[in-house]
Amino acid sequence: MAGVFASGDYFEVFIRYVNLKTASGIEIVKVFDESTEKGKQDIEKYGEKVQVLKTQWVAPNWKQSNELLRKCMRYDAESGKRELDWPLYRALLIEMFMKKWDITSTEGGKEVPVPLVRENIDRLDAQIAVALVDKFIERTNVSEEELGK
């Protein structure tokens, strides 16, 4: 029966990013898309400033997939249809399926892990969160290229 049941195994999703300051002094995050030539060039350009966020995720099983979709559906009175609430969907994807991260903070001169809890997930930079969700979706779906193999 191997292959018909979700394995529950963790898999890694990581992103490369850099913290920058705009001319007006606002701190921003730039996430790199390593699948593009521009992304590769930017990683090289920023060199040692580039950081990596490593996370561990689990692919959803049937029950979890249904639960996620049920929680994210909303009724649109104008169209009379049920629609997916994309912002909620992305937030719940992270909350339900990301199991570990390597984020730390310095307390008393020591690096300590930042707990992977909703409060901290909600504090993620939007660019980081969207990049993590995009990579998770990419990793849990078969590409056209993979189908051709």
GROMACS .gro file of C-alpha atoms in nm, residues 1-123:
model
  123
    1MET     CA    1   0.000   0.000   0.000
    2ALA     CA    2   0.304   0.223  -0.012
    3GLY     CA    3   0.235   0.543  -0.201
    4VAL     CA    4  -0.139   0.562  -0.133
    5PHE     CA    5  -0.110   0.709   0.214
    6ALA     CA    6   0.049   1.044   0.296
    7SER     CA    7   0.389   0.965   0.445
    8GLY     CA    8   0.398   1.235   0.710
    9ASP     CA    9   0.770   1.275   0.636
   10TYR     CA   10   0.918   1.621   0.673
   11PHE     CA   11   1.077   1.794   0.377
   12GLU     CA   12   1.283   2.110   0.363
   13VAL     CA   13   1.173   2.441   0.220
   14PHE     CA   14   1.431   2.717   0.230
   15ILE     CA   15   1.454   3.067   0.098
   16ARG     CA   16   1.741   3.307   0.048
   17TYR     CA   17   1.689   3.670   0.137
   18VAL     CA   18   1.866   3.989   0.240
   19ASN     CA   19   1.768   4.267   0.480
   20LEU     CA   20   1.800   4.611   0.320
   21LYS     CA   21   1.734   4.971   0.414
   22THR     CA   22   1.559   5.204   0.173
   23ALA     CA   23   1.679   5.560   0.112
   24SER     CA   24   1.412   5.674   0.358
   25GLY     CA   25   1.548   5.441   0.626
   26ILE     CA   26   1.277   5.176   0.614
   27GLU     CA   27   1.399   4.821   0.666
   28ILE     CA   28   1.278   4.579   0.399
   29VAL     CA   29   1.337   4.218   0.301
   30LYS     CA   30   1.429   4.114  -0.051
   31VAL     CA   31   1.364   3.747  -0.126
   32PHE     CA   32   1.554   3.586  -0.412
   33ASP     CA   33   1.402   3.353  -0.669
   34GLU     CA   34   1.686   3.109  -0.730
   35SER     CA   35   1.509   2.957  -1.029
   36THR     CA   36   1.571   3.272  -1.236
   37GLU     CA   37   1.893   3.414  -1.373
   38LYS     CA   38   1.816   3.748  -1.207
   39GLY     CA   39   1.773   3.577  -0.870
   40LYS     CA   40   2.107   3.400  -0.908
   41GLN     CA   41   2.275   3.728  -1.005
   42ASP     CA   42   2.124   3.908  -0.705
   43ILE     CA   43   2.244   3.636  -0.468
   44GLU     CA   44   2.593   3.679  -0.608
   45LYS     CA   45   2.563   4.060  -0.590
   46TYR     CA   46   2.472   4.063  -0.219
   47GLY     CA   47   2.724   3.790  -0.131
   48GLU     CA   48   2.771   3.740   0.242
   49LYS     CA   49   2.469   3.957   0.327
   50VAL     CA   50   2.241   3.684   0.191
   51GLN     CA   51   2.071   3.482   0.463
   52VAL     CA   52   1.894   3.147   0.442
   53LEU     CA   53   1.576   3.057   0.627
   54LYS     CA   54   1.541   2.679   0.656
   55THR     CA   55   1.204   2.528   0.738
   56GLN     CA   56   1.061   2.178   0.763
   57TRP     CA   57   0.712   2.100   0.633
   58VAL     CA   58   0.481   1.803   0.600
   59ALA     CA   59   0.254   1.741   0.300
   60PRO     CA   60  -0.117   1.737   0.383
   61ASN     CA   61  -0.320   1.419   0.382
   62TRP     CA   62  -0.678   1.400   0.255
   63LYS     CA   63  -0.839   1.494   0.586
   64GLN     CA   64  -0.606   1.791   0.637
   65SER     CA   65  -0.660   1.914   0.281
   66ASN     CA   66  -1.037   1.906   0.327
   67GLU     CA   67  -1.014   2.077   0.666
   68LEU     CA   68  -0.794   2.351   0.519
   69LEU     CA   69  -1.033   2.417   0.230
   70ARG     CA   70  -1.339   2.409   0.457
   71LYS     CA   71  -1.186   2.673   0.684
   72CYS     CA   72  -1.094   2.897   0.390
   73MET     CA   73  -1.420   2.906   0.199
   74ARG     CA   74  -1.639   3.215   0.222
   75TYR     CA   75  -1.968   3.311   0.067
   76ASP     CA   76  -1.962   3.602  -0.177
   77ALA     CA   77  -2.310   3.757  -0.157
   78GLU     CA   78  -2.257   3.953  -0.478
   79SER     CA   79  -2.179   3.650  -0.695
   80GLY     CA   80  -2.379   3.404  -0.488
   81LYS     CA   81  -2.084   3.164  -0.489
   82ARG     CA   82  -1.844   3.022  -0.237
   83GLU     CA   83  -1.489   3.143  -0.293
   84LEU     CA   84  -1.151   3.065  -0.148
   85ASP     CA   85  -1.018   3.324   0.096
   86TRP     CA   86  -0.658   3.330  -0.033
   87PRO     CA   87  -0.501   3.530   0.252
   88LEU     CA   88  -0.651   3.289   0.506
   89TYR     CA   89  -0.550   2.990   0.294
   90ARG     CA   90  -0.185   3.103   0.288
   91ALA     CA   91  -0.184   3.175   0.662
   92LEU     CA   92  -0.331   2.835   0.746
   93LEU     CA   93  -0.091   2.655   0.511
   94ILE     CA   94   0.198   2.787   0.717
   95GLU     CA   95   0.026   2.727   1.049
   96MET     CA   96  -0.084   2.371   0.968
   97PHE     CA   97   0.204   2.231   0.765
   98MET     CA   98   0.526   2.412   0.861
   99LYS     CA   99   0.668   2.208   1.148
  100LYS     CA  100   1.014   2.355   1.215
  101TRP     CA  101   1.223   2.661   1.137
  102ASP     CA  102   1.573   2.774   1.219
  103ILE     CA  103   1.485   3.127   1.337
  104THR     CA  104   1.676   3.230   1.648
  105SER     CA  105   1.705   3.540   1.863
  106THR     CA  106   1.975   3.659   2.098
  107GLU     CA  107   1.886   3.656   2.466
  108GLY     CA  108   2.149   3.717   2.729
  109GLY     CA  109   2.425   3.685   2.470
  110LYS     CA  110   2.304   3.338   2.362
  111GLU     CA  111   2.125   3.231   2.045
  112VAL     CA  112   1.792   3.071   2.137
  113PRO     CA  113   1.529   2.919   1.905
  114VAL     CA  114   1.221   3.128   1.834
  115PRO     CA  115   0.916   2.906   1.892
  116LEU     CA  116   0.714   2.815   1.585
  117VAL     CA  117   0.378   2.943   1.712
  118ARG     CA  118   0.102   3.144   1.547
  119GLU     CA  119   0.207   3.467   1.718
  120ASN     CA  120   0.554   3.441   1.563
  121ILE     CA  121   0.422   3.322   1.226
  122ASP     CA  122   0.200   3.632   1.218
  123ARG     CA  123   0.509   3.848   1.274
   0.00000   0.00000   0.00000
